Short mmCIF file of C-alpha atoms in Angstrom, two decimals:
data_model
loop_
_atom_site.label_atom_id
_atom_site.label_comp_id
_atom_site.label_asym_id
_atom_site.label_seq_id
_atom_site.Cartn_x
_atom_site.Cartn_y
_atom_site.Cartn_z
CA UNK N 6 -11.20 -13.42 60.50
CA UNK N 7 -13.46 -10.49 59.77
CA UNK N 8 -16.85 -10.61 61.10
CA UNK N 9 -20.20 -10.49 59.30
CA UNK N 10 -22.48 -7.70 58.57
CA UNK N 11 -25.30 -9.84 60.44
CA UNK N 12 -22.85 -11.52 63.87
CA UNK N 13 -21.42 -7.55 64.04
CA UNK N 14 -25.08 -6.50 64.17
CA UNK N 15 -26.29 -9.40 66.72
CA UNK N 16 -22.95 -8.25 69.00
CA UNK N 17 -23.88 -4.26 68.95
CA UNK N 18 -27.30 -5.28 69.52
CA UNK N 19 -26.22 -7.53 72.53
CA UNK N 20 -23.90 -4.70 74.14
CA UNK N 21 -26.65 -2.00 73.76
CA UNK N 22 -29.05 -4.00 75.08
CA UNK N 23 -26.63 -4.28 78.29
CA UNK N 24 -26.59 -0.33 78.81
CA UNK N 25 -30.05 -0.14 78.19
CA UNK N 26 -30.57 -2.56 80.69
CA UNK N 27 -28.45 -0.38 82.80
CA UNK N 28 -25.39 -3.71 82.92
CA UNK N 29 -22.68 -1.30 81.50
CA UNK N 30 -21.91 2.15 81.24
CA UNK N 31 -21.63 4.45 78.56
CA UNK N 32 -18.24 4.84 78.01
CA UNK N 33 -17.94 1.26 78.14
CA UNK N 34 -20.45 0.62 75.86
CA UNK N 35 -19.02 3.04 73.11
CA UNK N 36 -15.66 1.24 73.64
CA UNK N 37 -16.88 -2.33 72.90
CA UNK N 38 -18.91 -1.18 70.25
CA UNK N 39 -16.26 0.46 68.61
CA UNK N 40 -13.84 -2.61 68.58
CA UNK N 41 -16.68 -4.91 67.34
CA UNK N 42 -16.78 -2.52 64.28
CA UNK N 43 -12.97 -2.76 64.08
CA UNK N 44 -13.03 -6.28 64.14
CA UNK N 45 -15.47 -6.58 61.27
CA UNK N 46 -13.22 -4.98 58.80
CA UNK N 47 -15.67 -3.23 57.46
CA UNK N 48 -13.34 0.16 56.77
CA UNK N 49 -11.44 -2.33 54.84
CA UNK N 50 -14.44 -3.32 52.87
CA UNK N 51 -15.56 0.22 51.93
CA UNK N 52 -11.96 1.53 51.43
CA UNK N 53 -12.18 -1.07 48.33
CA UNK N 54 -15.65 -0.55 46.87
CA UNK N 55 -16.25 1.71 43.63
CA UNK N 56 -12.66 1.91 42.06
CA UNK N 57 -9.21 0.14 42.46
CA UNK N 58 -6.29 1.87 44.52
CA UNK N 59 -3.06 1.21 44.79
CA UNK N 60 -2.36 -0.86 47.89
CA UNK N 61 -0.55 1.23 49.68
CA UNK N 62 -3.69 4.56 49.11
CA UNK N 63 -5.91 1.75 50.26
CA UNK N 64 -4.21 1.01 53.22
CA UNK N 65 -4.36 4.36 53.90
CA UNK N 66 -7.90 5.06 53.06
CA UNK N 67 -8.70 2.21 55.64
CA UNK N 68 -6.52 3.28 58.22
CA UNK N 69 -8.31 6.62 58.05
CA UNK N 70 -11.54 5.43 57.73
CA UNK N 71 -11.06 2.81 61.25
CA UNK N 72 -9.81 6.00 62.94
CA UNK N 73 -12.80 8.32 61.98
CA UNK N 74 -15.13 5.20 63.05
CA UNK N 75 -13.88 5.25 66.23
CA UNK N 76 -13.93 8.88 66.64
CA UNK N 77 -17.83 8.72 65.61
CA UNK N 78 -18.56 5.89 68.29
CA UNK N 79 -17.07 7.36 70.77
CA UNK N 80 -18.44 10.36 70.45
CA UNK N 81 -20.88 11.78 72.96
CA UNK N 82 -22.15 15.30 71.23
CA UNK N 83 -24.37 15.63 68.56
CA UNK N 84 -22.94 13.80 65.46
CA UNK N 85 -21.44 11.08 66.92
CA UNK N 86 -23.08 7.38 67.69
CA UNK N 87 -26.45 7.42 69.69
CA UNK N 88 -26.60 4.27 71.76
CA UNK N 89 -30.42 4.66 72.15
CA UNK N 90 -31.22 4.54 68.48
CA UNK N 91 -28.85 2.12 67.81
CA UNK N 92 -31.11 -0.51 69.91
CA UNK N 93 -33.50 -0.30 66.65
CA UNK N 94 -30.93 -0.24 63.73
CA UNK N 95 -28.20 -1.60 62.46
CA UNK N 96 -25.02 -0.77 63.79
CA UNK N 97 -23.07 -2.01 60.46
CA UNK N 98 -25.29 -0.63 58.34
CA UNK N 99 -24.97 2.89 60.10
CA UNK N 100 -20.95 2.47 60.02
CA UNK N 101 -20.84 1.95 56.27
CA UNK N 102 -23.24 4.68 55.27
CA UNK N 103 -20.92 7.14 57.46
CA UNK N 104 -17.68 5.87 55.63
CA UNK N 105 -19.28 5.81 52.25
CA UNK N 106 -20.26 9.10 52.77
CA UNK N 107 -16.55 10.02 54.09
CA UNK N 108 -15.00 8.55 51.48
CA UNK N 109 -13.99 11.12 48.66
CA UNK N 110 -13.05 13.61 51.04
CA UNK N 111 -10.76 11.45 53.44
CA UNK N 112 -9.18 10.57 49.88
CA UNK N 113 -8.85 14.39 49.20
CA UNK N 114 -7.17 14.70 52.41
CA UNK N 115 -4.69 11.68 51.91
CA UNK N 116 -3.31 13.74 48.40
CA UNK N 117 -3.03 17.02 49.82
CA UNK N 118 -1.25 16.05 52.92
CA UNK N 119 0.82 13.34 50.67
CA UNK N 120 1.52 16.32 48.19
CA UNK N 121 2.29 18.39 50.54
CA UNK N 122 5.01 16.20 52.21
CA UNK N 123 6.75 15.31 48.81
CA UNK N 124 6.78 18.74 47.10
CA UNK N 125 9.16 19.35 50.32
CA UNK N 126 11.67 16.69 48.91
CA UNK N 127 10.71 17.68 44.68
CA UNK N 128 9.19 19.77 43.15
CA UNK N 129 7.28 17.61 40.68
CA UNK N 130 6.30 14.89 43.25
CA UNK N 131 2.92 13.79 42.35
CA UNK N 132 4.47 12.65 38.58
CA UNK N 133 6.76 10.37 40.09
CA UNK N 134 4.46 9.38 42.76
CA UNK N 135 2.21 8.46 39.57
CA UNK N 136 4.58 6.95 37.44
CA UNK N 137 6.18 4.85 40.38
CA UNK N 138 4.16 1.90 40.66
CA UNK N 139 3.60 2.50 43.90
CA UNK N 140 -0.05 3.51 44.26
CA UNK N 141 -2.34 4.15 41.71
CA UNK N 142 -3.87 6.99 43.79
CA UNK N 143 -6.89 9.16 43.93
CA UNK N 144 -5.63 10.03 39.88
CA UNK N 145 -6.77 6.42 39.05
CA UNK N 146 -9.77 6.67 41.00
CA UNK N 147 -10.97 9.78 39.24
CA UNK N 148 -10.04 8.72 35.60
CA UNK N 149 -11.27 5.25 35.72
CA UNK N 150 -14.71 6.40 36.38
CA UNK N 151 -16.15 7.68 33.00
CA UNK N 152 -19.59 9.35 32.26
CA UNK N 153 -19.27 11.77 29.85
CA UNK N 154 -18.80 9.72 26.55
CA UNK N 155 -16.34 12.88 24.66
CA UNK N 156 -15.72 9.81 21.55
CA UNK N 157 -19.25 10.63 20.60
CA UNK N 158 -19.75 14.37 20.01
CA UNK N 159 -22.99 14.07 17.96
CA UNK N 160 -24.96 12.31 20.62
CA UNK N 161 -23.14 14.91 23.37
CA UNK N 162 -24.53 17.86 21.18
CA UNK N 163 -28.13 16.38 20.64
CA UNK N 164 -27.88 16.00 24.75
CA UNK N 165 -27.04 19.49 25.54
CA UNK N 166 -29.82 20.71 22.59
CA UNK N 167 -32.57 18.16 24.02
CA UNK N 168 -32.13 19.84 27.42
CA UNK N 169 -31.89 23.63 26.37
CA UNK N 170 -35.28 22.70 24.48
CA UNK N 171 -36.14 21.59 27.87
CA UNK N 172 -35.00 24.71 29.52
CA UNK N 173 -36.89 26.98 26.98
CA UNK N 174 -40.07 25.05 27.71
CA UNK N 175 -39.91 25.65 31.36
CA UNK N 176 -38.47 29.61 31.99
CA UNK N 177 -41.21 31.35 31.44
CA UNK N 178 -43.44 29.31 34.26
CA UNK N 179 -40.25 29.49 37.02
CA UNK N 180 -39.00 32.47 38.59
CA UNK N 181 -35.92 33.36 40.87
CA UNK N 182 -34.30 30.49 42.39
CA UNK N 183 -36.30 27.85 41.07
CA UNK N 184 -35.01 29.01 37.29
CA UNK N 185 -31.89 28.59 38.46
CA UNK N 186 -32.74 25.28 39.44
CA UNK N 187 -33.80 24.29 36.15
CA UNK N 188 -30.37 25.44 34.59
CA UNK N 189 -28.58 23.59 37.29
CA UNK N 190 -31.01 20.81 35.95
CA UNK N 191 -30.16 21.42 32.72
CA UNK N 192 -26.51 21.71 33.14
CA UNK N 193 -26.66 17.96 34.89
CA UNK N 194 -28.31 16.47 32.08
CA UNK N 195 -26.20 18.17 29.39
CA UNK N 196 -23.18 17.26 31.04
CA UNK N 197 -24.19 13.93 32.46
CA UNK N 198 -23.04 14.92 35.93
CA UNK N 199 -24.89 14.47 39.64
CA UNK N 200 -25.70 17.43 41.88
CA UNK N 201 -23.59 19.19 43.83
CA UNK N 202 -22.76 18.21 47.65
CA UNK N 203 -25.31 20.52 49.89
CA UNK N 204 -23.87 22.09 52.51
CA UNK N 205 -26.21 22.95 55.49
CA UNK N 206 -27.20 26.80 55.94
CA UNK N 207 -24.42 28.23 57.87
CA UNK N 208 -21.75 26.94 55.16
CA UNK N 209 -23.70 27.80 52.12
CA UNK N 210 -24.05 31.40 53.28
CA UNK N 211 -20.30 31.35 54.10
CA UNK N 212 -19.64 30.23 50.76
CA UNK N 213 -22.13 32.42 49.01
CA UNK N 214 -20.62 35.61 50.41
CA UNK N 215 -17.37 34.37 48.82
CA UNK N 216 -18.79 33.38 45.54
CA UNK N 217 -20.72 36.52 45.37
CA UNK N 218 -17.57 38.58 45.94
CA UNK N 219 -15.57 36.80 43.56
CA UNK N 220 -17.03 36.33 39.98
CA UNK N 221 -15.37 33.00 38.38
CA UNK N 222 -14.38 31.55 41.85
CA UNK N 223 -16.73 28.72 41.23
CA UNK N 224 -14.46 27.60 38.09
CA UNK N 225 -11.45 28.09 39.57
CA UNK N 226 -12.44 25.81 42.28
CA UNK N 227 -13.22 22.94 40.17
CA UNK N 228 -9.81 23.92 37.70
CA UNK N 229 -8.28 23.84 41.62
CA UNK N 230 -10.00 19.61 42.22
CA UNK N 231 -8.58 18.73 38.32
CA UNK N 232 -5.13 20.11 39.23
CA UNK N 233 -5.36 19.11 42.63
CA UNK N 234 -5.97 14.95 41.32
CA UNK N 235 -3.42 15.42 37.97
CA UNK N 236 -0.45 16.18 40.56
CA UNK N 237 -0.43 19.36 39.05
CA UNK N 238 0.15 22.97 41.33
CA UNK N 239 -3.37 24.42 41.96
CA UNK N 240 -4.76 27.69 43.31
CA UNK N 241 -5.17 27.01 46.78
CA UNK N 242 -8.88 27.60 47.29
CA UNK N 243 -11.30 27.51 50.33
CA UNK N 244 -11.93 23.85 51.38
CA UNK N 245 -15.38 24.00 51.70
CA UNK N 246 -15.62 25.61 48.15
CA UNK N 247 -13.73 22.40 46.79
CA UNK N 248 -15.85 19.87 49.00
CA UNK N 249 -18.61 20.92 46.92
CA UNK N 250 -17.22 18.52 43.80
CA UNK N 251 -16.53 15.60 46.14
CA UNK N 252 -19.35 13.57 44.10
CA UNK N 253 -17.82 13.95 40.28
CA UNK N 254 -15.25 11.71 39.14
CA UNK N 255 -12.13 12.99 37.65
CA UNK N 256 -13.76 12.89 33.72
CA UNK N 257 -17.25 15.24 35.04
CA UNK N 258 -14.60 17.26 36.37
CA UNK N 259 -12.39 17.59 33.31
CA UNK N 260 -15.49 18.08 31.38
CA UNK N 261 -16.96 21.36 33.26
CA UNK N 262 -13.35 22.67 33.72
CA UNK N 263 -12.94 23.12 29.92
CA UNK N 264 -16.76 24.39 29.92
CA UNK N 265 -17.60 28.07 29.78
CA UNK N 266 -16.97 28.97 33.20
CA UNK N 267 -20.32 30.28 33.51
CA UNK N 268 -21.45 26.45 33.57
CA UNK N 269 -20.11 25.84 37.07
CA UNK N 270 -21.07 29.30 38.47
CA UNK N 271 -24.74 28.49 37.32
CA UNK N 272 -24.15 24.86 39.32
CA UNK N 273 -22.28 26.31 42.08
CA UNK N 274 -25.24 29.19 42.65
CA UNK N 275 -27.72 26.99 42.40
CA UNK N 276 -26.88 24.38 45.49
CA UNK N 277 -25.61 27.18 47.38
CA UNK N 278 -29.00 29.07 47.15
CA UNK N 279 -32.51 28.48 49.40
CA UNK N 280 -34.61 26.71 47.12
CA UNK N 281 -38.48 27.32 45.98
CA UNK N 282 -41.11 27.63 48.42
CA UNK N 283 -42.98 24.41 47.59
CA UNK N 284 -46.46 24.10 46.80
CA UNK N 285 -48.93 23.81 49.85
CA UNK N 286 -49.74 20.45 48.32
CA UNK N 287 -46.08 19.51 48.48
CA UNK N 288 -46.05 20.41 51.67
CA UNK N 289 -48.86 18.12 52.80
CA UNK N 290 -47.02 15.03 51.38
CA UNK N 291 -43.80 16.23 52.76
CA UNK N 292 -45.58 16.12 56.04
CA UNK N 293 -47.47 13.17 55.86
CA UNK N 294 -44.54 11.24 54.41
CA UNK N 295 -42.68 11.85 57.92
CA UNK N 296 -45.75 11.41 59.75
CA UNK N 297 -45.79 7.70 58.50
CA UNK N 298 -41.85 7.46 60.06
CA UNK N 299 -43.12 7.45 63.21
CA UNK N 300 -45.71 6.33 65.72
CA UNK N 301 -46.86 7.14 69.03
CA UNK N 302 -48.65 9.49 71.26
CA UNK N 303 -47.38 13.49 70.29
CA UNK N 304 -45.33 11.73 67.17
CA UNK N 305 -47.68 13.65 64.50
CA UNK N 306 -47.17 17.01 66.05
CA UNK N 307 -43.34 16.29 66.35
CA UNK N 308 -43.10 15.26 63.02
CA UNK N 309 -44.77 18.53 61.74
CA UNK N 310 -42.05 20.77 64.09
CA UNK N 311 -40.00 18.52 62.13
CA UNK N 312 -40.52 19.45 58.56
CA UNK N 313 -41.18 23.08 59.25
CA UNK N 314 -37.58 23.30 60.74
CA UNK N 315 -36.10 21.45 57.61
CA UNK N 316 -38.10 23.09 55.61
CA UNK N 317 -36.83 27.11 57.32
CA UNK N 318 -33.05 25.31 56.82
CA UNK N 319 -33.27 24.92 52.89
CA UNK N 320 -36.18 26.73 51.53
CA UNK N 321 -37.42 30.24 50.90
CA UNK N 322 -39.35 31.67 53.54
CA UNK N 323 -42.41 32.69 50.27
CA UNK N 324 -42.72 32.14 46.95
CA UNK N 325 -42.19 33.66 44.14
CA UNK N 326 -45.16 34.19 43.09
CA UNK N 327 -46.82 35.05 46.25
CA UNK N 328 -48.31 38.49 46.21
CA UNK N 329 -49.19 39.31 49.21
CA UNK N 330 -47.92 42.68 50.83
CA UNK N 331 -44.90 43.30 52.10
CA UNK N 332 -46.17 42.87 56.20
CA UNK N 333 -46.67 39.49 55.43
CA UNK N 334 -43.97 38.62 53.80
CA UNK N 335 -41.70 40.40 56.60
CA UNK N 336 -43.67 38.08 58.81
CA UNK N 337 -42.72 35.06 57.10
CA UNK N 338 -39.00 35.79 57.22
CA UNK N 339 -39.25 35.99 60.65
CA UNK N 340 -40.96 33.52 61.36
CA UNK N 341 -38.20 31.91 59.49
CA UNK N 342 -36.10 32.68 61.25
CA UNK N 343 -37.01 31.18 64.67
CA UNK N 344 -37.55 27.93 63.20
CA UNK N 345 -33.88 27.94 62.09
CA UNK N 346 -33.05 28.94 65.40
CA UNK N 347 -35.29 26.76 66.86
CA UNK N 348 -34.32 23.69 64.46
CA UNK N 349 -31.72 22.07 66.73
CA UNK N 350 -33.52 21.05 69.29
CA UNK N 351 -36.68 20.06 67.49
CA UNK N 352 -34.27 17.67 65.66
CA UNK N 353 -33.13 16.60 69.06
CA UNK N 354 -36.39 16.04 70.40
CA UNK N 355 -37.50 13.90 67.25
CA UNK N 356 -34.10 12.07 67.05
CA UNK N 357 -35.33 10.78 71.19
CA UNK N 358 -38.43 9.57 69.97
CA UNK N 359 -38.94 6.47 70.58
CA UNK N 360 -40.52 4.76 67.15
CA UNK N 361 -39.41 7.50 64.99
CA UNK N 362 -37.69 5.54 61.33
CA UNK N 363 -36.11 8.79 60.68
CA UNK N 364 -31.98 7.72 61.31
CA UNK N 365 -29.50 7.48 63.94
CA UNK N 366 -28.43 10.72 64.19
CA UNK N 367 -28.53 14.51 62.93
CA UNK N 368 -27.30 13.37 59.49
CA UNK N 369 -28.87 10.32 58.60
CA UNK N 370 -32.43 12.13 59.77
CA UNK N 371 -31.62 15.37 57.29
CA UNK N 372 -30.70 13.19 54.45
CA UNK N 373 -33.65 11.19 55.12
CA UNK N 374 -36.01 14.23 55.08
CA UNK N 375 -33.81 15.73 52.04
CA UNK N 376 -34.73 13.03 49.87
CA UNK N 377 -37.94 12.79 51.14
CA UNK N 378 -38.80 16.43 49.88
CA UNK N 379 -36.30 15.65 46.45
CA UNK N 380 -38.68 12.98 45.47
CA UNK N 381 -41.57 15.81 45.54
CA UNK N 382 -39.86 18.76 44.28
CA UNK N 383 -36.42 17.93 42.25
CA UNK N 384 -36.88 19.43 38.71
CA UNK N 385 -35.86 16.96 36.43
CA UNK N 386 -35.05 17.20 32.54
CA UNK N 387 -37.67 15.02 30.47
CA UNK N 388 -37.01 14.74 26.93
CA UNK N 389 -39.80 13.31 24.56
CA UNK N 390 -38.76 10.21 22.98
CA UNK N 391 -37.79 10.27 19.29
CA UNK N 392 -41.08 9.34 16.92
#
């Protein structure tokens, strides 16, 4: 009998409490931790949430998921389960948040390595695989979630003209990357489609070199994720490139394939670039906003270190429209720099305090401080109601 969010919760607490207390070791610790976790069934639980697989793909999902649980509690490094922070959270809640977030591209996996396998055997596996009975697969998944209505092409077209009337409004006040944000912005709202998964620094420069190199890779790598779900043969395209559409479902996807390819280069550009230099005033809310996730002797300076190494990790070292000489701006860059360099350990150091709201770990702490800064500077299309 599975366990409850709240007993699983009450037993992690219990156990950590233990180590703290200096009762049982580490190792130990992470071990009945993990098998509380496994007990609850709660890769079970998300393995069924949002859409309806074929028994057998949700076995699957769950059996992947339980494994990738245990990998993350029993992990020591950066990335994996702190047993300090977990004192003051909950353990359950942390679990599903990781799997949730794990979900579409432990799916992605399944296929591949399932297509793979069966292309050995015939060549037109995934059709049969499909037609079977068997498992409804990630191909059900994708096409039962629907956001793009394509029944009703009159209110589509007033869509995509309300936002380029949008657009128009705002491209003469935005340079550079923030201009590009707005067409990304545009191209959401048009299209009815989320933003693209962020990678961190390293990756997005990775990928930018590629994309930069190869004009109309960004299409081909969504035309890769449709093929890739239909069972169809697909170019065979960088994985971190494809990871990038793990949000849409199979119909956003359908949708931008048959779009001008320009429309996923512009989307593709856009979350793979540094973004605007916010205001100063931004920055002050940014900063007090973490401030007030934390408290304690040295937590407002920490906090600060904080932001300005999130801050060097997604955003342009100036603005835009700064005009200050070039020395200065030179001296911005590098400062830049050594925050990025310096980031890791800052994020370290805050993750230790004790009192600090920000998460459990590296991840849960960026995404907390990404949609803290989202909620200040995210461009958003806003189209005057009809008189």
């Amino acid at each position: 009998m599975h366990l409850t969010s709240q007993i699983t919760d009450s037993e992690c607490h219990d156990i950590l409490q233990r180590h703290a207390d200096g009762l049982v070791g580490a190792s130990e610790t992470r071990r009945l931790i993990a098998e509380s976790l496994h007990r609850s069934g709660i890769a079970g639980a998300v393995s069924k949430e949002k859409t309806v697989l074929g028994l057998q793909l949700m076995h699957d999902l769950a059996t992947e998921m339980d494994e990738l649980l245990f990998q993350k509690v029993m992990q020591n490094e950066p990335g994996g389960f702190d047993l300090d922070l977990g004192l003051d959270a909950s353990v359950s809640g942390w679990a599903r948040q990781l799997l949730r977030a794990s979900r579409l591209s432990i799916l992605r996996n399944i296929q591949t390595r399932t297509t793979s396998k069966l292309t050995l055997v015939d060549p037109s596996p995934m059709r049969q695989w499909q037609d079977s009975g068997w498992v409804a697969g990630p191909y059900a998944a994708f096409h039962n979630a629907t956001s793009v209505d394509r029944n009703d092409p009159i209110h589509i077209s007033q869509t995509m003209e309300d936002a380029a009337d949008w657009l128009r409004s705002k491209t003469r006040h935005l340079r550079d990357s923030s201009k590009l944000a707005a067409q990304a912005a545009t191209i959401m709202h048009g299209y009815s489609v989320p933003a693209l998964v962020r990678p961190q620094i390293l990756e997005r420069k990775r990928l930018k070199t590629m994309v930069d190199a190869e004009p109309g890779l960004a299409h081909r790598s969504i035309a890769a994720m449709r093929a890739l779900i239909e069972g169809e043969p697909y170019e065979v395209i960088d994985e971190g490139l494809m990871a990038l559409w793990d949000d849409y479902s199979f119909d956003q996807i359908d949708a931008l394939t048959r779009a001008a390819p320009r429309v996923a280069g512009v989307l593709v550009d856009s979350v793979l670039a540094d973004r605007a230099r916010p205001s100063r005033t931004v920055l002050r809310s940014f900063r007090a906003s973490v401030r007030a996730l934390g408290k304690g002797r040295g937590w407002a300076r920490l906090a600060d270190e904080t932001c300005e190494a999130f801050i060097a990790l997604e955003f342009e070292a100036y603005s835009s429209f700064d005009t200050t000489g070039s020395d200065y701006r030179d001296e911005r860059v590098a400062g830049r720099r050594i925050a990025i360099l310096k980031a890791p350990a800052v994020f370290t150091r805050a993750l230790a305090f004790k009192g600090q709201r920000l998460g459990l770990n590296e991840t849960d702490m960026y995404e907390q401080l990404d949609r803290l800064i989202r909620s200040l500077t995210d461009l958003e299309v806003k189209v005057p109601d009809a008189a």
